[in-house]
Coordinates of C-alpha atoms in Angstrom, one line a residue:
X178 CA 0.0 0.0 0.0
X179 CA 2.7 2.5 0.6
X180 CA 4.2 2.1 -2.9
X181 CA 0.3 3.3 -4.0
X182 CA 0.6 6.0 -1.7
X183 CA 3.6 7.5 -3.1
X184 CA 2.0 7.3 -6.7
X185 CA -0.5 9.8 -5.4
X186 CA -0.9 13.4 -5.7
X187 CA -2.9 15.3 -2.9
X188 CA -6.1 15.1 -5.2
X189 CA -5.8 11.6 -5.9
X190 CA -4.9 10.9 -2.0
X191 CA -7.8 12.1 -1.2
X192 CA -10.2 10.3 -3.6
X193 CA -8.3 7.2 -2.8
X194 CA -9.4 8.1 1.0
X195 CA -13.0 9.2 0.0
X196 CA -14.0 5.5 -1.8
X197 CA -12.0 3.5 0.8
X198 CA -9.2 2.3 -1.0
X199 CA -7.0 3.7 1.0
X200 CA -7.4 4.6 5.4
X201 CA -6.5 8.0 6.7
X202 CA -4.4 6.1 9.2
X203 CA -2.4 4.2 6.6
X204 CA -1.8 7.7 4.8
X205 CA -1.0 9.4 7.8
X206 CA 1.6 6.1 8.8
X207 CA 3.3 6.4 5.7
X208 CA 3.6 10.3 6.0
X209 CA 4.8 10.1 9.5
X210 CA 7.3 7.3 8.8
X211 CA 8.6 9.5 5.5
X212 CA 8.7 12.8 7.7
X213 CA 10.8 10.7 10.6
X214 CA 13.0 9.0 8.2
X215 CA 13.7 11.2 5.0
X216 CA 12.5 14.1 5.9
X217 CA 14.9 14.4 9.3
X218 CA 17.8 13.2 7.0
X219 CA 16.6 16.9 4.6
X220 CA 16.5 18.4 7.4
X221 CA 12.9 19.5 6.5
X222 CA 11.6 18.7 10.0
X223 CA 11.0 21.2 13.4
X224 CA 8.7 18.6 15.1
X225 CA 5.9 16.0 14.5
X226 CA 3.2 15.1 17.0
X227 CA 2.4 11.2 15.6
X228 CA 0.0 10.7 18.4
X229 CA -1.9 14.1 17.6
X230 CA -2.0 13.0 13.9
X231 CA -2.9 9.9 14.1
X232 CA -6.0 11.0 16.7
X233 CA -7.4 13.4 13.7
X234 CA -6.5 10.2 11.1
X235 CA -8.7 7.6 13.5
X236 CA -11.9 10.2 13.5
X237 CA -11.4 10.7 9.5
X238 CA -12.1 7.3 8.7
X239 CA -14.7 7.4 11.7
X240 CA -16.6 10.4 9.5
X241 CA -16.1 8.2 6.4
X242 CA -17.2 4.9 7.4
X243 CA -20.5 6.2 9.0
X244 CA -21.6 8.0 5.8
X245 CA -20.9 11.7 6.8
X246 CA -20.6 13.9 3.6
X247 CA -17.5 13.9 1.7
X248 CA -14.9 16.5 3.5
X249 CA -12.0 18.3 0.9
X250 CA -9.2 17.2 2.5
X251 CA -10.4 14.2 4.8
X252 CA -7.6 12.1 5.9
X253 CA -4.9 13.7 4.3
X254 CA -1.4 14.1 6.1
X255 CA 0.1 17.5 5.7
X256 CA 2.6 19.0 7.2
X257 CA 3.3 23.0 7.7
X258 CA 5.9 25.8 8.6
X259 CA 6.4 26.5 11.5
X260 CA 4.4 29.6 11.5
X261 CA 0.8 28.5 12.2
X262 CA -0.1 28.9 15.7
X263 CA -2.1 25.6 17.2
X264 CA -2.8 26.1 20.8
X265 CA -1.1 24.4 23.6
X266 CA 1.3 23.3 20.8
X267 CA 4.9 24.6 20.3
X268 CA 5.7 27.1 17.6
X269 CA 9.3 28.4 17.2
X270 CA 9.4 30.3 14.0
X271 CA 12.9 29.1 12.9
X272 CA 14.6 31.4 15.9
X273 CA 16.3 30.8 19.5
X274 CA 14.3 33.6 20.6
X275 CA 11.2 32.0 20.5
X276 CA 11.9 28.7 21.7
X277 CA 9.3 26.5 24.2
X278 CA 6.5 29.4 22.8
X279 CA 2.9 27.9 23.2
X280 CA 0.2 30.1 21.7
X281 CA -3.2 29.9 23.4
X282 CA -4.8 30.0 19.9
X283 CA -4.7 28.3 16.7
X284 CA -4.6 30.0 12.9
X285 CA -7.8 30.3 11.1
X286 CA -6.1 28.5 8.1
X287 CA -5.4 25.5 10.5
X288 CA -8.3 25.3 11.9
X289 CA -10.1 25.4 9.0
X290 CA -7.7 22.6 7.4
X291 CA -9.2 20.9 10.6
X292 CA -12.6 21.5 9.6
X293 CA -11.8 20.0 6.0
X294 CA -10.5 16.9 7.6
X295 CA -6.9 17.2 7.2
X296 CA -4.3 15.7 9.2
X297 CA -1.6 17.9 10.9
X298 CA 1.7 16.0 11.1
X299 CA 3.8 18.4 12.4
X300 CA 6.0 21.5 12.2
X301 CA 8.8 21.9 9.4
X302 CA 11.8 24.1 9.1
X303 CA 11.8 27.7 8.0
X304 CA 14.5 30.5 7.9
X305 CA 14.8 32.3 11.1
X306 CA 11.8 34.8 11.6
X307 CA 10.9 34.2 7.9
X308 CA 13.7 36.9 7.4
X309 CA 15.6 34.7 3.9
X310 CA 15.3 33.8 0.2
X311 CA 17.7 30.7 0.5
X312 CA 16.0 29.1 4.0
X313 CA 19.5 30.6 5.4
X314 CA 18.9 29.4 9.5
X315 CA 22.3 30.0 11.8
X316 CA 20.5 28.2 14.5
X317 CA 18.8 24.8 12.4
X318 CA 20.9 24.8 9.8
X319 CA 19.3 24.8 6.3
X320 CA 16.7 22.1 5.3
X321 CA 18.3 20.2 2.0
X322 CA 17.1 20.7 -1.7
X323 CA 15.8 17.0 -2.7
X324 CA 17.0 17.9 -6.1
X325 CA 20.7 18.3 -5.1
X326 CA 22.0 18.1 -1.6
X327 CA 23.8 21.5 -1.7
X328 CA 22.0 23.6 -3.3
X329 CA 19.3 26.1 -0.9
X330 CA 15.6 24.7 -1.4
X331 CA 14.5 28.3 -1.2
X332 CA 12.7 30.3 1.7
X333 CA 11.3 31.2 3.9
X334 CA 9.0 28.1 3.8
X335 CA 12.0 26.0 2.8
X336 CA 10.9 22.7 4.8
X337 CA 7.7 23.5 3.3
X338 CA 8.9 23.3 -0.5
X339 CA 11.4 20.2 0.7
X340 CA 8.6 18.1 2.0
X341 CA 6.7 18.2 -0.9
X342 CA 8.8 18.1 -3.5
X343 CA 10.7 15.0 -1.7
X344 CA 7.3 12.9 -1.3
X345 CA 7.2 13.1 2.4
X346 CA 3.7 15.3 2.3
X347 CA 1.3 15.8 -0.7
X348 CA 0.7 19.6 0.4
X349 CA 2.2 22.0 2.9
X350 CA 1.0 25.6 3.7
X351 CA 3.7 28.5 4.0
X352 CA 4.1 32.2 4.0
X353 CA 4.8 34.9 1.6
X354 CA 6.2 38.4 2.4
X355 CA 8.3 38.5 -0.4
X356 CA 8.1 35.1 -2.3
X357 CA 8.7 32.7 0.3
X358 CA 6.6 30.3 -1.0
X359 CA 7.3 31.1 -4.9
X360 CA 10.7 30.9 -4.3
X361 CA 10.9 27.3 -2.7
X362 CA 8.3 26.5 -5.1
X363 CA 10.8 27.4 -7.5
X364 CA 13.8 25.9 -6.3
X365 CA 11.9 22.7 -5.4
X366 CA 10.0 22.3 -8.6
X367 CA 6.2 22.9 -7.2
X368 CA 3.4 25.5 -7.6
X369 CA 3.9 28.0 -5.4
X370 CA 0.9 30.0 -4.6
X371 CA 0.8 33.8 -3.2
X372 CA -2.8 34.5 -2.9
X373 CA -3.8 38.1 -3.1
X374 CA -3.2 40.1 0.0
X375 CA -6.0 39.7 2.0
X376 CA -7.8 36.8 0.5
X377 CA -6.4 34.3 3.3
X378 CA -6.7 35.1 7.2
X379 CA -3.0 35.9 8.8
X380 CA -4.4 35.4 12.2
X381 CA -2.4 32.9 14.7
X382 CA 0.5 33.2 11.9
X383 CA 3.7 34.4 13.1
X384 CA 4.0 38.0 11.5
X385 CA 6.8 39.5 9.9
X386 CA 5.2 42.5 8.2
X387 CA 1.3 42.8 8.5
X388 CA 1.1 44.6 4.7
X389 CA 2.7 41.9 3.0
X390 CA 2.1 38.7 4.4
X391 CA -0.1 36.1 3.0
X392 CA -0.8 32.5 3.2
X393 CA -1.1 30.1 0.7
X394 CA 0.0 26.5 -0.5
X395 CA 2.8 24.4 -1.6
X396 CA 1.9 21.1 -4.0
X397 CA 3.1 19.3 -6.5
X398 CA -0.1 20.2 -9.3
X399 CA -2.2 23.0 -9.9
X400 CA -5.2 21.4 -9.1
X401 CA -3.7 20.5 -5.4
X402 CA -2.6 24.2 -5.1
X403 CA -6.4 25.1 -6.1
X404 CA -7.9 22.3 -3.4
X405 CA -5.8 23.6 -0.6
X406 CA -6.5 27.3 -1.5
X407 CA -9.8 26.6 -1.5
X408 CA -9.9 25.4 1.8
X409 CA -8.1 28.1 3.3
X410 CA -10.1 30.9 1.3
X411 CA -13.2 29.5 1.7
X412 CA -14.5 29.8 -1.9
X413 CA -14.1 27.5 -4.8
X414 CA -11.0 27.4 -7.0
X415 CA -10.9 24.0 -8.3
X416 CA -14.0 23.8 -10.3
X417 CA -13.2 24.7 -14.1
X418 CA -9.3 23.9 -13.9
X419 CA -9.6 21.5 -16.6
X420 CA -10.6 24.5 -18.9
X421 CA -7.6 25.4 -20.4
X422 CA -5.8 28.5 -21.3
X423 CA -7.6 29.1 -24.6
X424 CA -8.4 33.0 -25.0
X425 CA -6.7 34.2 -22.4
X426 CA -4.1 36.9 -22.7
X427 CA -0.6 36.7 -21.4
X428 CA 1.9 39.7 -21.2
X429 CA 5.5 39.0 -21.1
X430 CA 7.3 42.1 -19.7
X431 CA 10.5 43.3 -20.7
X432 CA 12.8 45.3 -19.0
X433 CA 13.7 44.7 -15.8
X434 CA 12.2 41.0 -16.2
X435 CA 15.0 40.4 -18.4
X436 CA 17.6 42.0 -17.4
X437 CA 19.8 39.6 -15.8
X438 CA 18.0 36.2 -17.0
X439 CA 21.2 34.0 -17.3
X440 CA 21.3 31.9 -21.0
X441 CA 19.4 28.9 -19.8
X442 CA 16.8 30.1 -18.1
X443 CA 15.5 32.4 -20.7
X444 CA 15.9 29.1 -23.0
X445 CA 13.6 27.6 -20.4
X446 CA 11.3 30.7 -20.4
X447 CA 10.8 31.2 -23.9
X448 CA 9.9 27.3 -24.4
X449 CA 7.4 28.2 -21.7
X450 CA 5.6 30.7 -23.4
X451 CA 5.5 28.8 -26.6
X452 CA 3.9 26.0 -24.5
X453 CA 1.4 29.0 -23.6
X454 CA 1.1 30.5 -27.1
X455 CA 0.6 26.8 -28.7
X456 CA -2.2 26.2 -26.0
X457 CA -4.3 29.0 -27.6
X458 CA -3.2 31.9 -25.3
X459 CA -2.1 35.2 -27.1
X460 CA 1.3 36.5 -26.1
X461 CA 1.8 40.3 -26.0
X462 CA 5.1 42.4 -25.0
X463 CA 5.0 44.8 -22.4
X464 CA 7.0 47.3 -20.7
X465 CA 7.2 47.2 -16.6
X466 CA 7.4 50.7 -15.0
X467 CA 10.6 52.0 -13.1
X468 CA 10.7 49.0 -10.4
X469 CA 13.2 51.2 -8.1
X470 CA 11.1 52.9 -6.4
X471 CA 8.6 50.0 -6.5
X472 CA 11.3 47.7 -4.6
X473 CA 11.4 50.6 -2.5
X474 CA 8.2 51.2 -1.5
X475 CA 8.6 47.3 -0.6
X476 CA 11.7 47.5 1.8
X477 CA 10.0 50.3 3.6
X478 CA 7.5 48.4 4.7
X479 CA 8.8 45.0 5.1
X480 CA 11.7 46.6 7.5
X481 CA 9.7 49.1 9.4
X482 CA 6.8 46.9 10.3
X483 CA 9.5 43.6 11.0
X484 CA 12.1 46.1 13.5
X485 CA 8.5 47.1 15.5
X486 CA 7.9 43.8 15.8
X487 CA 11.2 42.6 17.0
X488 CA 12.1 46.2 18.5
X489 CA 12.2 44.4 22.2
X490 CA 14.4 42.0 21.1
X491 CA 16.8 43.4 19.0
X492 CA 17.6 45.6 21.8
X493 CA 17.5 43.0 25.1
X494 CA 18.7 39.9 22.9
X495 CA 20.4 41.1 19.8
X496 CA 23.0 38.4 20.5
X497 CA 20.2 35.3 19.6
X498 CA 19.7 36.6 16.1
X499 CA 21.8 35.4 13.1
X500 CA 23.9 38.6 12.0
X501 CA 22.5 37.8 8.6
X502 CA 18.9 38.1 10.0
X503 CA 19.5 40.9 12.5
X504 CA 20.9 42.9 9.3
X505 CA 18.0 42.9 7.2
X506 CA 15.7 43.8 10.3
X507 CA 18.0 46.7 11.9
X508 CA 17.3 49.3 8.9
X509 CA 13.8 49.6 10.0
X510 CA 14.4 51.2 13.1
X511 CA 15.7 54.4 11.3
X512 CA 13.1 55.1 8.6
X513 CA 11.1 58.4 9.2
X514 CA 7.3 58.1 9.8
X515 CA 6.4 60.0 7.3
X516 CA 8.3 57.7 4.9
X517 CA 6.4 54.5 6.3
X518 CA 3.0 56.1 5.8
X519 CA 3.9 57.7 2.2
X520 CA 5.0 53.7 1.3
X521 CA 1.5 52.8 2.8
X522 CA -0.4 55.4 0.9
X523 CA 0.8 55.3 -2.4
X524 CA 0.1 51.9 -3.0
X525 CA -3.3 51.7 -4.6
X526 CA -1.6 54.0 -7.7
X527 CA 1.4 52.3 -7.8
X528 CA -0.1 49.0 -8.0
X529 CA -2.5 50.5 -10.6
X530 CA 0.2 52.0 -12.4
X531 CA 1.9 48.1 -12.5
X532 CA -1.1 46.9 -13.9
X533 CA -1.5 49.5 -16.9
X534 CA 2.4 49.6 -17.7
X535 CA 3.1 45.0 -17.4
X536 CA 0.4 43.5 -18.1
X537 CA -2.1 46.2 -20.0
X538 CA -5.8 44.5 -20.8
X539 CA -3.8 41.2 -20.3
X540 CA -4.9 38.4 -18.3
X541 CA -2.2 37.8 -16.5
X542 CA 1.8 38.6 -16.8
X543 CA 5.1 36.0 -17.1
X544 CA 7.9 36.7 -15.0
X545 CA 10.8 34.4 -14.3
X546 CA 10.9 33.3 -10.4
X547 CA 14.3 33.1 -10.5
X548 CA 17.0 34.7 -13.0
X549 CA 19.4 32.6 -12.2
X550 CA 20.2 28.4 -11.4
X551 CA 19.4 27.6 -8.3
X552 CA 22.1 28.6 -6.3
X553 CA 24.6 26.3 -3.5
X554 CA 24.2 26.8 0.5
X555 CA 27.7 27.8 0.2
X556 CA 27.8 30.8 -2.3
X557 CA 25.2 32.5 0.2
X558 CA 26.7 32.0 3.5
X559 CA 30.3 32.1 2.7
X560 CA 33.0 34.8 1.1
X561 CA 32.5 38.1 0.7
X562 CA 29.3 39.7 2.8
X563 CA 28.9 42.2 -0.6
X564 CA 28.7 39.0 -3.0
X565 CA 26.2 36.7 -0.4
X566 CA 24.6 39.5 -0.1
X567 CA 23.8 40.2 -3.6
X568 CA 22.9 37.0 -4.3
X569 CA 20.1 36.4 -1.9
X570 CA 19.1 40.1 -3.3
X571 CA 18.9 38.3 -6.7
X572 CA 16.8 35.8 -5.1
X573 CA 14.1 38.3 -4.9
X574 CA 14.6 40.7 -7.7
X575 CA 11.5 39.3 -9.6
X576 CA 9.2 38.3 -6.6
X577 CA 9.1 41.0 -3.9
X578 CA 7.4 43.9 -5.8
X579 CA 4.6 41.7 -6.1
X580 CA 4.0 41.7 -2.7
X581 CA 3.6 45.1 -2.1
X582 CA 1.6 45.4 -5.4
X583 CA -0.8 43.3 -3.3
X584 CA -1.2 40.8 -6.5
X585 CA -1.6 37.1 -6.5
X586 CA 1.0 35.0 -8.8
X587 CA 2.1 31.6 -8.4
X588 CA 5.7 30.0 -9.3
X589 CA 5.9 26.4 -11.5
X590 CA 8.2 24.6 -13.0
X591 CA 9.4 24.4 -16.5
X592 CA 11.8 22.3 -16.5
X593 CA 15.8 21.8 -15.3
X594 CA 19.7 23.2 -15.9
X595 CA 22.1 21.4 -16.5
X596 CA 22.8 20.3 -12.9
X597 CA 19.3 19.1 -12.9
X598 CA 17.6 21.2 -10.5
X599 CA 14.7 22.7 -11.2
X600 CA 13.6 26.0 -13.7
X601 CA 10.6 28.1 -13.1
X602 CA 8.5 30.5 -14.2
X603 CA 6.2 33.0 -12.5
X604 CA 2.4 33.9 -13.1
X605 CA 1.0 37.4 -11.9
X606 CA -2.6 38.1 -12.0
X607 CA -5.2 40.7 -11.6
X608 CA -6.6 40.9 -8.0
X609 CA -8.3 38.4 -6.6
X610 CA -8.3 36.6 -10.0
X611 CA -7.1 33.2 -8.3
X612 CA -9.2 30.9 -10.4
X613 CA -7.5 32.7 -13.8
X614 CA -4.0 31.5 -12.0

């Protein structure tokens, strides 16, 4: 039964579940056994509760076998970031600061993953505070790119993207301030999904910066991304998936976009859109707007609103954050007021102004995920602090603008280098226009 399992998508788990061909406990067994075994060796795990899972697995099939109506997710292991507040339960967010924390409530999302019938396996490994591209974490170490041992798996939801794409889970939930979930997604060959700011509670999630975060899913299809997004919206984003892309209108910026795609992944790229162009979809240039500013706009945020957060610690424990982390957090403390409420004000024209310029009366725009191969653990923890530190900001070049545009987009694969890890490309749509994505 295992070797069925492991055929199975989250989709297909959960019809297997649904007709009886497969128990929730047998899943949730195998998942449990591949989290302990491969997914400690990946480093991909924080913690996993066997007894608390297998409780949820025992009243899934309970549900089934007396008749109860068919549930979305019922008896399907997961596993998440460590993020997601459950109460009574542990949740460290990838730091030293915050170890032995119990929250006294439990996430929205999780709770309505509960109410779906999910099972919760456990906790799995993240950068430090959600504060890096690579899943960069001094105090963990980093969690293992199942594509090729020494290469980052992408952040912040790195265990996240590592589960999944290793098999271990079918789905995982993560966090997004600046495309940590589309860039694990990415560098783990799986759909990432951003929803639109807003669309997806943030309550009994870990913040980092209240303007940008969002929740959304990691899996292996489109269709999974869709069933798990559903869940967590509330709303229905898997029925017409099978439509196709026929009619719809994609813009391919310029630009910026381009500007420092490396030689085989705009190969990879442009055999993507033709994939898109041969499905029926028309393909129109554009021309992205001045993103300096943009990017920004973005850093003011994200920095001012993580340095209040973590204000009281930076100055009592500065010594229990990674320098790398405490770096990127400390610039926030010295932006004027006025320049934090200017970046909060001017983002409904800016993000109109995006829209018009990239993707004008298009459906939805391509952008790469990544510009570059996926990049080793070494080259962005060790030489020169100017050269790691430009390449975890070339991590982001193409992702975090989005997130203070506000816009869904999704990362999936297209494909690998020549090291065999994986290529992606990156969807942006119009707001709330999940179901287009």
């Amino acid at each position: 039964m295992a070797s069925d399992i492991d055929q199975l998508d989250l989709c297909g788990l959960a019809d297997a579940i649904a007709v009886g061909n497969v128990t929730a406990v047998a899943a949730t067994e195998h998942a449990l056994a591949q989290l302990e075994g491969t997914g400690r060796a990946l480093n991909a795990i924080v913690r996993l509760d066997a007894e608390f899972a297998l409780a949820q697995a025992e009243a899934a099939d309970h549900t089934r076998t007396r008749g109860a109506p068919r549930q979305l997710l019922q008896g399907v292991p997961l596993a998440h970031k460590d993020v997601f507040y459950r109460a009574g339960h542990l949740s460290e967010g990838g730091s030293k600061i915050r170890l032995g924390f119990r929250p006294a409530v439990t996430a929205t999302v999780l709770q309505r993953l509960d109410a779906a019938g999910a099972i919760d396996c456990g906790q799995l490994q993240m950068s430090e505070f959600a504060m890096s591209p690579t899943g960069y974490n001094e105090h963990h170490g980093p969690a293992l790119n199942p594509w090729g041992h020494g290469h980052v798996a992408g952040g912040s939801s790195s265990g996240s993207g590592v589960a999944v794409a290793a098999g271990l889970v079918t789905g995982s939930l993560g966090t997004d301030t600046g495309g940590s979930l589309r860039h694990p997604g990415a560098m783990c060959g799986l759909v990432g999904l951003k929803p639109t700011w807003g669309l997806v509670p943030t309550d009994g999630v870990m913040p980092l910066s209240a303007s940008l975060d969002c929740v959304g899913p990691l899996a292996r299809t489109a269709r999974d991304a869709a069933r798990l997004l559903s869940v967590i919206a509330q709303d229905d984003f898997e029925t017409g998936i099978a439509g196709g892309v026929k009619g719809l209108t994609l813009a391919v910026p310029g630009g910026y976009y381009r500007a420092r795609l490396t030689p085989e992944i705009e190969t990879a790229l442009q055999d993507a859109i033709r994939v898109f162009r041969e499905a029926g979809m028309t393909i129109v240039e554009s021309k992205p707007p001045d993103m300096g500013p943009i990017n920004t706009l973005m850093h003011i945020l994200l920095s001012v609103e993580a340095a209040t957060l973590h204000k009281k610690w930076l100055l009592e424990r500065p010594q229990d954050y990674a320098s790398q982390v405490r770096a990127r957090i400390e610039p926030g403390l010295f932006y004027a007021a006025t320049r934090y409420v200017e970046a909060l004000s001017l983002r409904a024209s800016v993000t109109q102004a995006w829209l018009e310029s990239a993707m004008p009366q298009a459906d939805l725009a391509f952008l790469p995920a990544i510009s570059f191969t996926v990049p080793t653990i070494s080259s962005t923890i060790e030489g020169a602090a100017d050269d790691v530190a430009r390449i975890i900001g070339d991590i982001t070049h193409c992702t975090r603008a989005i997130n203070y545009l506000g816009l869904p987009a999704a990362s999936a694969a297209c494909g690998f280098d020549s090291a065999g890890l994986p290529i992606a490309f990156q969807l942006v749509g119009r707001p709330f226009q999940e179901r287009v994505l």
